[in-house]
Coordinates of C-alpha atoms in Angstrom, one line a residue:
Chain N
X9 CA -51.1 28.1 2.4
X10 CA -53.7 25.2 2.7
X11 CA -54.3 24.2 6.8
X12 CA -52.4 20.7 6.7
X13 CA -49.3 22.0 5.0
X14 CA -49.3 24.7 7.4
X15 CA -49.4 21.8 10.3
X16 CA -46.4 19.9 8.6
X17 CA -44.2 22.9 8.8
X18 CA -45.2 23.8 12.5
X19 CA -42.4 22.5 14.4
X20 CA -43.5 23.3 17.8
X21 CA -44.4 19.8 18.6
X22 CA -41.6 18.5 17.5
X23 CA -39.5 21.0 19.9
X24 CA -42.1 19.7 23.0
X25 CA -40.8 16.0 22.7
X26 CA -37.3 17.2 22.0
X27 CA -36.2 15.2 24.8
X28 CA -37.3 11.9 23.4
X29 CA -36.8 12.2 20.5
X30 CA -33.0 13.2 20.8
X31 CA -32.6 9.7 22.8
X32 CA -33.8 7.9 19.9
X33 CA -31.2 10.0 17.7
X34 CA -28.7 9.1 20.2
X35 CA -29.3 5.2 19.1
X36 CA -29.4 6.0 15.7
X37 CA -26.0 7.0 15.8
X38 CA -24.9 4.3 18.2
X39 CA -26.0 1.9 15.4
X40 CA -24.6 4.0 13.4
X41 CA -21.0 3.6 14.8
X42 CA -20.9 -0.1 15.7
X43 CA -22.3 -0.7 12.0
X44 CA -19.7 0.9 10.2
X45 CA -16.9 -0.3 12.4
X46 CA -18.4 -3.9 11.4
X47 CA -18.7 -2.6 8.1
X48 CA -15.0 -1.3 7.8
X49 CA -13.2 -4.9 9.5
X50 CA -15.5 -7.1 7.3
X51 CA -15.2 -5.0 4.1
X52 CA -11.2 -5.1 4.8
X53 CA -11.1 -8.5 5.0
X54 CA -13.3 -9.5 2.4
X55 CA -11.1 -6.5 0.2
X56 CA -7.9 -8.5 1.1
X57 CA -9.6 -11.4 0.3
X58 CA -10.3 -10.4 -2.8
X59 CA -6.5 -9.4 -3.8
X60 CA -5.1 -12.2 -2.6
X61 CA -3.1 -14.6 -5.9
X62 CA -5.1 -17.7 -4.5
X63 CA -8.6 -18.3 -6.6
X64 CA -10.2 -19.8 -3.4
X65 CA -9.4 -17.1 -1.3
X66 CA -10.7 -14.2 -4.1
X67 CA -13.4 -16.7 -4.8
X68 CA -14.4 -15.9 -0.7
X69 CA -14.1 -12.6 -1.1
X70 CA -16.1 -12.3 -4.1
X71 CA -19.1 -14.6 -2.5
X72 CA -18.8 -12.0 0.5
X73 CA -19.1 -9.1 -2.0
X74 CA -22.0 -10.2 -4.0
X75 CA -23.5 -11.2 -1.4
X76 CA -24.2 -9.3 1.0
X77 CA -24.0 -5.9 -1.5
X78 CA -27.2 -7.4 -3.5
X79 CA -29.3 -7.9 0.0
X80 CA -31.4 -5.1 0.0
X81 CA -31.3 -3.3 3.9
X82 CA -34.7 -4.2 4.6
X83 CA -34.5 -8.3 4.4
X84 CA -31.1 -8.4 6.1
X85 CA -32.7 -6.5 8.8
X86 CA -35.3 -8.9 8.9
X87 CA -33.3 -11.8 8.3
X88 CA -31.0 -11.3 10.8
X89 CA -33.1 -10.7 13.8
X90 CA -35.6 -13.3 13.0
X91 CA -34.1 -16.6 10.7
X92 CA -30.8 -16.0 11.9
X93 CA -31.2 -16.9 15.4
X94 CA -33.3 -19.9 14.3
X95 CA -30.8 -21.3 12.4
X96 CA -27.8 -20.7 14.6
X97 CA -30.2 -22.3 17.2
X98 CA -30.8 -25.2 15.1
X99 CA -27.6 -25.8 15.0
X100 CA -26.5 -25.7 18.9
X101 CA -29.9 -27.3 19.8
X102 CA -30.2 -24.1 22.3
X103 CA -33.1 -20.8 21.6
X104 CA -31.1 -18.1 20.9
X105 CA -32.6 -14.9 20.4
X106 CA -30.6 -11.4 19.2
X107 CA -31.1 -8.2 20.7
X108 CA -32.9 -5.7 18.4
X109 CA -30.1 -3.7 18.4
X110 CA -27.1 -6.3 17.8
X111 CA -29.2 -7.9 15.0
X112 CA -29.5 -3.8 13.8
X113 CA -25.8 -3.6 14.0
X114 CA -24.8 -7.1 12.4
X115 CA -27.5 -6.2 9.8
X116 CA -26.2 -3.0 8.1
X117 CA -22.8 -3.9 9.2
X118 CA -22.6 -6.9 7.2
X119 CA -24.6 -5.2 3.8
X120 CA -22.2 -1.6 3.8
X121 CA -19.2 -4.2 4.2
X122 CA -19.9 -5.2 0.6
X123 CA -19.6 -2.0 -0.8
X124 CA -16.6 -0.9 1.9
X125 CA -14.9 -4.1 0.6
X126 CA -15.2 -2.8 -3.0
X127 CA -13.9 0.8 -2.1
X128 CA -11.0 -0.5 0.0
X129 CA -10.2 -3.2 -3.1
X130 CA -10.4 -0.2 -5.8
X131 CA -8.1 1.9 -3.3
X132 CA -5.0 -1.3 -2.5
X133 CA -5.2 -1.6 -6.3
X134 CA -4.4 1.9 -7.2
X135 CA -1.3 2.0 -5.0
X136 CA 1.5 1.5 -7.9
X137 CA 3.1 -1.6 -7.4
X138 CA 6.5 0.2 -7.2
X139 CA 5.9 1.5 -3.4
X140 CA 4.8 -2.2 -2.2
X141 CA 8.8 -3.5 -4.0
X142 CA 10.4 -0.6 -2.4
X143 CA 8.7 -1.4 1.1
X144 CA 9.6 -5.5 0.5
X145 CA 13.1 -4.4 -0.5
X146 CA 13.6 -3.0 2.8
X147 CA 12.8 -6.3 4.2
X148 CA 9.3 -5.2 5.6
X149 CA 7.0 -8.1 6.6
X150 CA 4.0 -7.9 4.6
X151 CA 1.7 -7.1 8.0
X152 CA 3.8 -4.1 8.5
X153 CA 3.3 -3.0 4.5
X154 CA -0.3 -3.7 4.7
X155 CA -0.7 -1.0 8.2
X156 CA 2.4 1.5 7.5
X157 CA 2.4 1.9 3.6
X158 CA -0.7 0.3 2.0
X159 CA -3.3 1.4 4.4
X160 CA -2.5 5.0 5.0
X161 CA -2.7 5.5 1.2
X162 CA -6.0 3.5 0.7
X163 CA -7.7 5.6 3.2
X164 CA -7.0 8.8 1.5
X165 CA -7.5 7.7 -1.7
X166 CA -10.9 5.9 -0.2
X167 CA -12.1 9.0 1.4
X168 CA -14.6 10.7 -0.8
X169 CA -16.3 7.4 -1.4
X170 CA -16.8 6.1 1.8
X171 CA -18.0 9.2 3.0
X172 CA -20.8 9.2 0.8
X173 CA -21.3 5.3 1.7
X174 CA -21.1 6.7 5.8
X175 CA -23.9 9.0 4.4
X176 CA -25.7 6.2 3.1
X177 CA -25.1 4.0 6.1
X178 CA -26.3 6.5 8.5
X179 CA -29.9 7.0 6.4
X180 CA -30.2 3.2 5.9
X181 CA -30.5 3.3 10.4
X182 CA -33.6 5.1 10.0
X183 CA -35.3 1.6 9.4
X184 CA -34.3 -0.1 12.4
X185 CA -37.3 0.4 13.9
X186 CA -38.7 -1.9 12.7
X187 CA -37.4 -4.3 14.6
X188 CA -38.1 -2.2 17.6
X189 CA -34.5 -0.2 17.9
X190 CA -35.1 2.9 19.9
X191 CA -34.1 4.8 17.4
X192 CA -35.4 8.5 16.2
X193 CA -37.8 7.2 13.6
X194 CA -39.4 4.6 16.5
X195 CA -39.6 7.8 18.8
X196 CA -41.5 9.7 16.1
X197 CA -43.7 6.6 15.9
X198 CA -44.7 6.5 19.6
X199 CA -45.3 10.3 20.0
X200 CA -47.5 10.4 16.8
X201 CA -50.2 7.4 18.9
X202 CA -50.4 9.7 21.4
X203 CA -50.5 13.1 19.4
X204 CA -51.9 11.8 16.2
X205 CA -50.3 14.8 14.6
X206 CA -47.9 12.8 12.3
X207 CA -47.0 15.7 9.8
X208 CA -44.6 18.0 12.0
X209 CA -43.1 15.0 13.8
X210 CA -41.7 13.7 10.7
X211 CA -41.2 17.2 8.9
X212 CA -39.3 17.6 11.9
X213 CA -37.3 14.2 12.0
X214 CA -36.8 14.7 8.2
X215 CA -35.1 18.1 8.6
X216 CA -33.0 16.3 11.5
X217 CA -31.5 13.6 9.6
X218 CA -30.7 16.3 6.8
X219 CA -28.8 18.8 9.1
X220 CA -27.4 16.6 10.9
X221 CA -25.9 14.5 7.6
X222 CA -25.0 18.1 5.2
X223 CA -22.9 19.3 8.5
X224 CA -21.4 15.9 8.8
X225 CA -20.6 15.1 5.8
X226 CA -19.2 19.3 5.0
X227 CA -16.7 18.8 7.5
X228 CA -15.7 15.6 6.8
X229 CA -14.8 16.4 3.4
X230 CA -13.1 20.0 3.7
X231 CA -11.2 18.5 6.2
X232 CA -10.3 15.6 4.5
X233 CA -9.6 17.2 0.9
X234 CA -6.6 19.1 3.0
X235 CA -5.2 16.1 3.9
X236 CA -5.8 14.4 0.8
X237 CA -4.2 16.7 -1.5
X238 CA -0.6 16.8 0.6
X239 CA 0.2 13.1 -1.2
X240 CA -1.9 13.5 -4.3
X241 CA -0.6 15.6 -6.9
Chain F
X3 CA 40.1 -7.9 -1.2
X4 CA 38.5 -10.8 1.2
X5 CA 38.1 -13.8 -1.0
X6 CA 34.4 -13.8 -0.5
X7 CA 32.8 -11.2 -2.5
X8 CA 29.9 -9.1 -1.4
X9 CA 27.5 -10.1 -3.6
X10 CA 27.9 -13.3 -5.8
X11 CA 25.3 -14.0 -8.4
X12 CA 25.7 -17.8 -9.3
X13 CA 23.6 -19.3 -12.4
X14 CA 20.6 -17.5 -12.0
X15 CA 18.2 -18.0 -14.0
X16 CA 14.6 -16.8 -14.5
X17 CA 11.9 -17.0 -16.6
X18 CA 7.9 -15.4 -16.5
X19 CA 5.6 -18.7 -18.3
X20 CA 7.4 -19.1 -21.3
X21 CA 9.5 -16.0 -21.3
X22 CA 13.2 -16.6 -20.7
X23 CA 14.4 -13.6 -19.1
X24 CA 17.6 -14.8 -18.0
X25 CA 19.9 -18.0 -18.3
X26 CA 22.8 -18.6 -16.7
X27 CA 23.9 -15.3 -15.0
X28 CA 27.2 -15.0 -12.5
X29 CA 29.1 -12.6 -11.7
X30 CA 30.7 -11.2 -8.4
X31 CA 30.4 -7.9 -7.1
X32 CA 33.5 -7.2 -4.1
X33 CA 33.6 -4.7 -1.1
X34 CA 33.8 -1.5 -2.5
X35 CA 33.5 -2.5 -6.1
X36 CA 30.7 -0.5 -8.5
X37 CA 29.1 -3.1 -11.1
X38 CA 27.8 -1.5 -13.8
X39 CA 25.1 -3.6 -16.5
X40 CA 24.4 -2.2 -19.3
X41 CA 22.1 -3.7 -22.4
X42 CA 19.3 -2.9 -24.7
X43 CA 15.6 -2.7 -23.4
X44 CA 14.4 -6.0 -22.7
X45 CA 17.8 -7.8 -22.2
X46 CA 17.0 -8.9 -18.3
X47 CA 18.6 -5.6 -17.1
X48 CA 15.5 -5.0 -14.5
X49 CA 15.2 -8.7 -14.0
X50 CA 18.9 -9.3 -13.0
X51 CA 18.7 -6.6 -10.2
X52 CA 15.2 -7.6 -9.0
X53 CA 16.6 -10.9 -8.4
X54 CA 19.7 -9.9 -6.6
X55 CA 17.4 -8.7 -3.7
X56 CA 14.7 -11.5 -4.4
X57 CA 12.3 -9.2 -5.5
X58 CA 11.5 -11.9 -7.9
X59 CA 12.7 -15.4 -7.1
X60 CA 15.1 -16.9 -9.5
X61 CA 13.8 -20.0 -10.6
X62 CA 17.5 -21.9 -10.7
X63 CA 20.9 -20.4 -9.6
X64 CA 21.5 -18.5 -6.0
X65 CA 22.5 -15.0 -4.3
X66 CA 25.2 -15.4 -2.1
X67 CA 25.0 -12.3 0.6
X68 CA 29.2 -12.6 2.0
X69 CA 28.8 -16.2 1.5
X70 CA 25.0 -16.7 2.8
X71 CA 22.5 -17.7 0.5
X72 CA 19.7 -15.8 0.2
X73 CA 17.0 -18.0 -1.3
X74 CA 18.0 -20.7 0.8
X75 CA 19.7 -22.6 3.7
X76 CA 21.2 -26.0 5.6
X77 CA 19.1 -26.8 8.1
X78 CA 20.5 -29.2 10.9
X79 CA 20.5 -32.4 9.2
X80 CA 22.7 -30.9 6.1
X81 CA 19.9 -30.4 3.7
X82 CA 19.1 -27.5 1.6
X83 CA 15.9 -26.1 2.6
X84 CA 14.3 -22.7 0.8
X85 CA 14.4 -19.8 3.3
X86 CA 10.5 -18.5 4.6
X87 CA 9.7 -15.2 3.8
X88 CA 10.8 -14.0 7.3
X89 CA 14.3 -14.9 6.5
X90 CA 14.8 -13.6 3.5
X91 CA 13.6 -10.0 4.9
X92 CA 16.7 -10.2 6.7
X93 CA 19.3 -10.3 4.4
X94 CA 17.1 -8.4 2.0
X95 CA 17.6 -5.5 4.6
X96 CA 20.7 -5.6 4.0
X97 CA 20.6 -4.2 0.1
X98 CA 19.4 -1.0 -0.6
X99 CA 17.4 -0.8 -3.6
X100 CA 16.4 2.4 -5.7
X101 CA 14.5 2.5 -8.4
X102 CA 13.4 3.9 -11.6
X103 CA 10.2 5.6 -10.9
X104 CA 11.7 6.6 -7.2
X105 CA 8.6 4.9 -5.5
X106 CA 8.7 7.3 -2.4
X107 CA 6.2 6.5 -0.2
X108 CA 3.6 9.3 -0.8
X109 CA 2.1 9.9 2.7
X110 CA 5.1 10.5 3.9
X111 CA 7.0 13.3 4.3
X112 CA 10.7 13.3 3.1
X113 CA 12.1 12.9 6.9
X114 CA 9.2 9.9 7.4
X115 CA 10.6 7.7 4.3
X116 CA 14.0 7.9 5.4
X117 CA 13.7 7.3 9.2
X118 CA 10.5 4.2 8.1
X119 CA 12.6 1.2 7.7
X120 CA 15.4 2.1 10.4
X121 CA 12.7 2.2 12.9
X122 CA 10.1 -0.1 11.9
X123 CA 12.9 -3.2 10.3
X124 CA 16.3 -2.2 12.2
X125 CA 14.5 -1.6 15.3
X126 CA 16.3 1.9 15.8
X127 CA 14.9 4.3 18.5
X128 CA 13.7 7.2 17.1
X129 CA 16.0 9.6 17.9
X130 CA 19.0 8.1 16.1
X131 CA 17.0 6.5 13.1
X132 CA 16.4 10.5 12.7
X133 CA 20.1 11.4 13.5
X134 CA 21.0 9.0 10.8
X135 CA 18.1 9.9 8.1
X136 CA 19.0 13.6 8.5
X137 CA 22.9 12.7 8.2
X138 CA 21.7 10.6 4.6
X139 CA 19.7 13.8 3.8
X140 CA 22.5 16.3 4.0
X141 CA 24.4 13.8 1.8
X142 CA 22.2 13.8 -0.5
X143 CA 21.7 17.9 -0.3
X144 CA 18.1 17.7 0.4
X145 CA 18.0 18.4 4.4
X146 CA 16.2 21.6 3.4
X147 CA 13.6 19.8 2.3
X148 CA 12.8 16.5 4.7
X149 CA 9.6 17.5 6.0
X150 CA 8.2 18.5 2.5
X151 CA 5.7 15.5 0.9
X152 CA 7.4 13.7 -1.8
X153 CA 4.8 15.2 -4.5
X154 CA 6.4 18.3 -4.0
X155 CA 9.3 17.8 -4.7
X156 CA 10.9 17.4 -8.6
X157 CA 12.1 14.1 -9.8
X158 CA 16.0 14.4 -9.6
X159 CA 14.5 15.9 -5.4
X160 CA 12.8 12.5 -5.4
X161 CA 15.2 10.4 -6.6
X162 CA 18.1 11.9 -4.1
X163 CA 15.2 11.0 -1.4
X164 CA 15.1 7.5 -2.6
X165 CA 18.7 7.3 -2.1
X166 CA 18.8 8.5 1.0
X167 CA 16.1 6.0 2.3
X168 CA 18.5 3.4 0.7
X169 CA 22.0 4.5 2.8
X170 CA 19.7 5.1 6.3
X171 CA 19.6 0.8 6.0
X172 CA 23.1 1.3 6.8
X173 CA 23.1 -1.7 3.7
X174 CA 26.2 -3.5 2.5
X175 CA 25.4 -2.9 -1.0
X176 CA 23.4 -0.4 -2.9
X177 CA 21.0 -1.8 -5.7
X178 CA 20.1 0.9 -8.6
X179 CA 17.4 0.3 -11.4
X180 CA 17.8 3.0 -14.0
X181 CA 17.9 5.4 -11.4
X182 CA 18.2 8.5 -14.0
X183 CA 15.6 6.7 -16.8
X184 CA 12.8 9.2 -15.8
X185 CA 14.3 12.4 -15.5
X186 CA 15.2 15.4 -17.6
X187 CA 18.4 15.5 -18.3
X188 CA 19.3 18.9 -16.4
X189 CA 18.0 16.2 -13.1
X190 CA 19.9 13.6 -14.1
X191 CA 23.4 15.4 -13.4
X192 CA 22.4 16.2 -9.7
X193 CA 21.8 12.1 -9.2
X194 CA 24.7 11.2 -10.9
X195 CA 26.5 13.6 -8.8
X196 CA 25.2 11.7 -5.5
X197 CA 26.1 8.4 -6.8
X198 CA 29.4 9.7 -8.4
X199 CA 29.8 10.5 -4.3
X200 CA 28.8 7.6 -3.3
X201 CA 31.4 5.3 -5.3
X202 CA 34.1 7.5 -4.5
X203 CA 33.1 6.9 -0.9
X204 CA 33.3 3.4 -1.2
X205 CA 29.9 2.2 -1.5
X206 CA 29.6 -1.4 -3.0
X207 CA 27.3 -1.1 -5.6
X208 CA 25.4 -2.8 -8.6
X209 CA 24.0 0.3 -11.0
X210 CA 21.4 -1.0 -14.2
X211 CA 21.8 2.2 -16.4
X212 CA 21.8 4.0 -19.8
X213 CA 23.8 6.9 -18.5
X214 CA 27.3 5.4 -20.6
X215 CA 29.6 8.1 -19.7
X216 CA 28.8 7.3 -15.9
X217 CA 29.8 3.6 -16.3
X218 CA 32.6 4.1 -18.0
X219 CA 34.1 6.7 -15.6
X220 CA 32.8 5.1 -11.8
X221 CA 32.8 1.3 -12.7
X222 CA 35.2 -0.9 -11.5
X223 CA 33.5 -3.8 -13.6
X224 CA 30.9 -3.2 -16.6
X225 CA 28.8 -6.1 -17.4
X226 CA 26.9 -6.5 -20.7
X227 CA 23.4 -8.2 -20.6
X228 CA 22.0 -9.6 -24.6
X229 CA 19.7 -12.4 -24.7
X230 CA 19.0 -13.8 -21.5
X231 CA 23.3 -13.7 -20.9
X232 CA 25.9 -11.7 -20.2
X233 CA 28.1 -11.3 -23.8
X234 CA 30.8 -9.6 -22.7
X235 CA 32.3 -8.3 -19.0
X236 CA 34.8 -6.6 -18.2
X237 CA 36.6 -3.0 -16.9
X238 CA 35.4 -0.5 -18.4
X239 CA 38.1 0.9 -20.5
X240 CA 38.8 -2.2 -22.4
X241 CA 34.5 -3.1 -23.0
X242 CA 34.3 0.7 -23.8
X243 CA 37.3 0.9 -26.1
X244 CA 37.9 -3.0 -26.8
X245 CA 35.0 -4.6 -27.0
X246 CA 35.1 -8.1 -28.4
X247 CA 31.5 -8.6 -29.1
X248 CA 30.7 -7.1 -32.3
X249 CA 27.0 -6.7 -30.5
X250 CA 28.5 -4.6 -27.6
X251 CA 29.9 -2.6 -30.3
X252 CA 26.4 -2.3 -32.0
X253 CA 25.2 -1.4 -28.8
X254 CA 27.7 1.5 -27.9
X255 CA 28.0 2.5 -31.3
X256 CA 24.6 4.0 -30.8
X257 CA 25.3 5.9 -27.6
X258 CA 27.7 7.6 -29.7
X259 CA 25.8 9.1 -32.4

């Protein structure tokens, strides 16, 4: 085994800044959360949007979709945490200026609620039309069909494609940094100035993100096949 | 019999774009009373019931709930004013509707469609929307089965379900679309059973079906639905023995082969 390959696999420095660098993982998965929780409201409204008989309001939804589903990660990050603010303070003759980690948050949020929007549309559509006319016959109002009959099912039918766009989302944090998030990647960065031994840190950090997203993402979907498969024949 | 029927259909018409589905409907359906329409594939059958509880909204004519129109109302200054949406969920909880393809809710267990609308619509506590959806689920003979998931369960199971969701409403009136239409014939006998119950019971109800020998032997009134009208009504034994309409008699002929 040649000498530098032998460094990338060594670990052990990776273990000595353990404490750091699990902070920064901590933030990855707080962007991580708050993301997809943007993610889910946006891409449900933008999905409903999209149902809806009105051209307008589809035409919104679509716009919404295409949107922000084109914008690569990378410039929406970008975008957000440095045009954005100028723009918005433009517009209320004020400076405003985000916090890296909101602008982190409205960032990926607002690019995975394209594709949630398009998994949540594909999932309303394949509930048969019958078990919306059977809800309405009873005389439910149509918020109480949307929570009680058409979300439950559009969740489980949902399931195995959002879990691989959670999967997606959570990898797509590991760029953060950039903006200066605390995140893992950002930790890595700052112990590799001081250690200049850049191999095992991200060896390390890229094993990390893989455990951490295969035990995730196993879990998830045993559990979730069980529960799928009770209304699914 | 109260003069004011249950259910009055008056002049209802209804047409998708182009597509006359139905002109000039009315008949009346009385406490009590089954109402049985019959008619080929296509002849407004479906339409007719959908609009009885407004599932679609007929584009002239009205549905008359004991008296109260459904699609519409006076408001204080004497004018007719089209119901919201709101209001017409109220008297639509009134009907129970079941239809062809069952359309259980499938997340659901059997227990959990039954007990949905008592509690979420009528407002029922818990406990007694359950005392009520297990007394509709013993009716039905399918207690044994309320906390199975509707996928397990065969289609005559399903359709007994759907019925019983319908009676926990407590509704004045029970709506059927082809209730028996998608099941094997050995499952059709254990529905027809239930409703054969039911309109002994008492239970006013309006019943779409191909199922002829049912009409004939539950239905106070048969109606029969050709091009967009009905062609001939009538009891039973005189549209099933007497018919008038040398269609009708086309129509039956071919149940009899």
């Amino acid at each position: 085994m040649s000498n530098s390959l032998k460094q990338a696999l060594d670990l052990s420095l990776f273990w000595e800044y353990r404490a750091i660098l699990l902070q920064g993982l901590v933030v990855n998965a707080l962007v991580f959360l708050c993301a997809a929780l943007l993610a889910l409201s946006a891409g449900l409204g933008a999905a409903l949007l999209r149902v809806n008989r009105f051209f307008p309001t589809r035409l919104i939804g679509t716009l919404h979709v295409e949107l922000f589903r084109n914008a690569p990660d990378y410039i929406m990050l970008v975008w957000v945490h440095f045009v954005l603010p100028l723009l918005i303070g433009i517009m209320i003759k004020r400076r405003v200026e985000f916090h890296p980690f909101v602008s982190a948050v409205i960032a990926l949020g607002l690019v995975y609620s394209g594709y949630f929007a398009e998994t949540f549309r594909a999932g309303i559509e394949a509930i048969p039309r019958g078990n919306l006319d059977a809800a309405r016959g009873f005389g439910m109002s149509e918020r109480l069909i949307l929570w009680r009959i058409m979300l439950p099912q559009v969740v489980r039918r949902m399931l195995p494609e959002a879990l691989n766009q959670f999967v997606s989302l959570f990898k797509a944090t590991t760029i953060v940094s950039l903006i200066a998030v605390p995140d893992l990647m950002y930790a890595v960065s700052m112990v590799t100035q001081q250690e200049m031994r850049p191999l095992p840190l991200y060896t390390g950090a890229a094993l990390t993100y893989f455990l951490i997203i295969l035990i995730f993402a196993t879990g998830v979907r045993a559990f979730s096949e069980r529960w799928r498969r009770k209304i699914l024949e | 019999m109260s003069t004011i029927p249950r259910i009055r259909v008056a002049e209802v018409h209804k047409r998708f774009g182009p597509l006359e589905v139905l002109r000039g409907v009315s008949f009346d359906v009385h406490r009590g009373h089954v109402v049985s329409v019959i008619g080929a594939s296509g002849s407004g059958k479906s339409t007719l019931l959908r609009c009885v509880n407004y599932l679609e909204r007929p584009n002239a004519g009205e549905i008359y709930l004991e008296g109260e129109p459904l699609g519409s109302r006076l408001d204080t200054s004497g004018r007719r004013r089209p119901r919201s949406l709101a209001e017409i969920n109220r008297l639509r909880r009134e009907l129970g509707v079941v239809f062809q393809q069952y359309n259980l809710w499938p997340h659901m267990t059997v227990l959990g469609n039954v007990v949905e609308a008592p509690i979420r619509v009528r407002k029922l506590p818990r406990s007694e929307a359950i005392a009520i959806g297990e007394e509709c689920l013993r009716r039905v003979q399918l207690i044994d089965k309320a906390s199975e998931y509707p996928a397990r369960l065969s289609g005559g199971q399903q359709q007994r379900a759907a019925i019983a969701r319908a009676l926990a409403m407590r509704p004045k009136a029970m709506l059927f679309d082809e209730p028996t239409s998608s099941l094997d014939p050995e499952l059709t006998d254990e529905v027809l059973g239930v409703m054969r119950e039911l309109a002994a019971d008492g239970t006013t109800m309006i019943v779409v079906t191909h199922e002829m020998a049912f009409a004939r032997e539950v239905s106070d009134r048969v109606i029969f639905l050709h091009d967009c009208v009905i062609e001939e009504e009538g009891p039973p034994e005189v549209l099933f023995e007497a018919a008038t309409s040398e269609r009708l008699r086309k129509f039956l002929a071919k149940y009899r082969r």
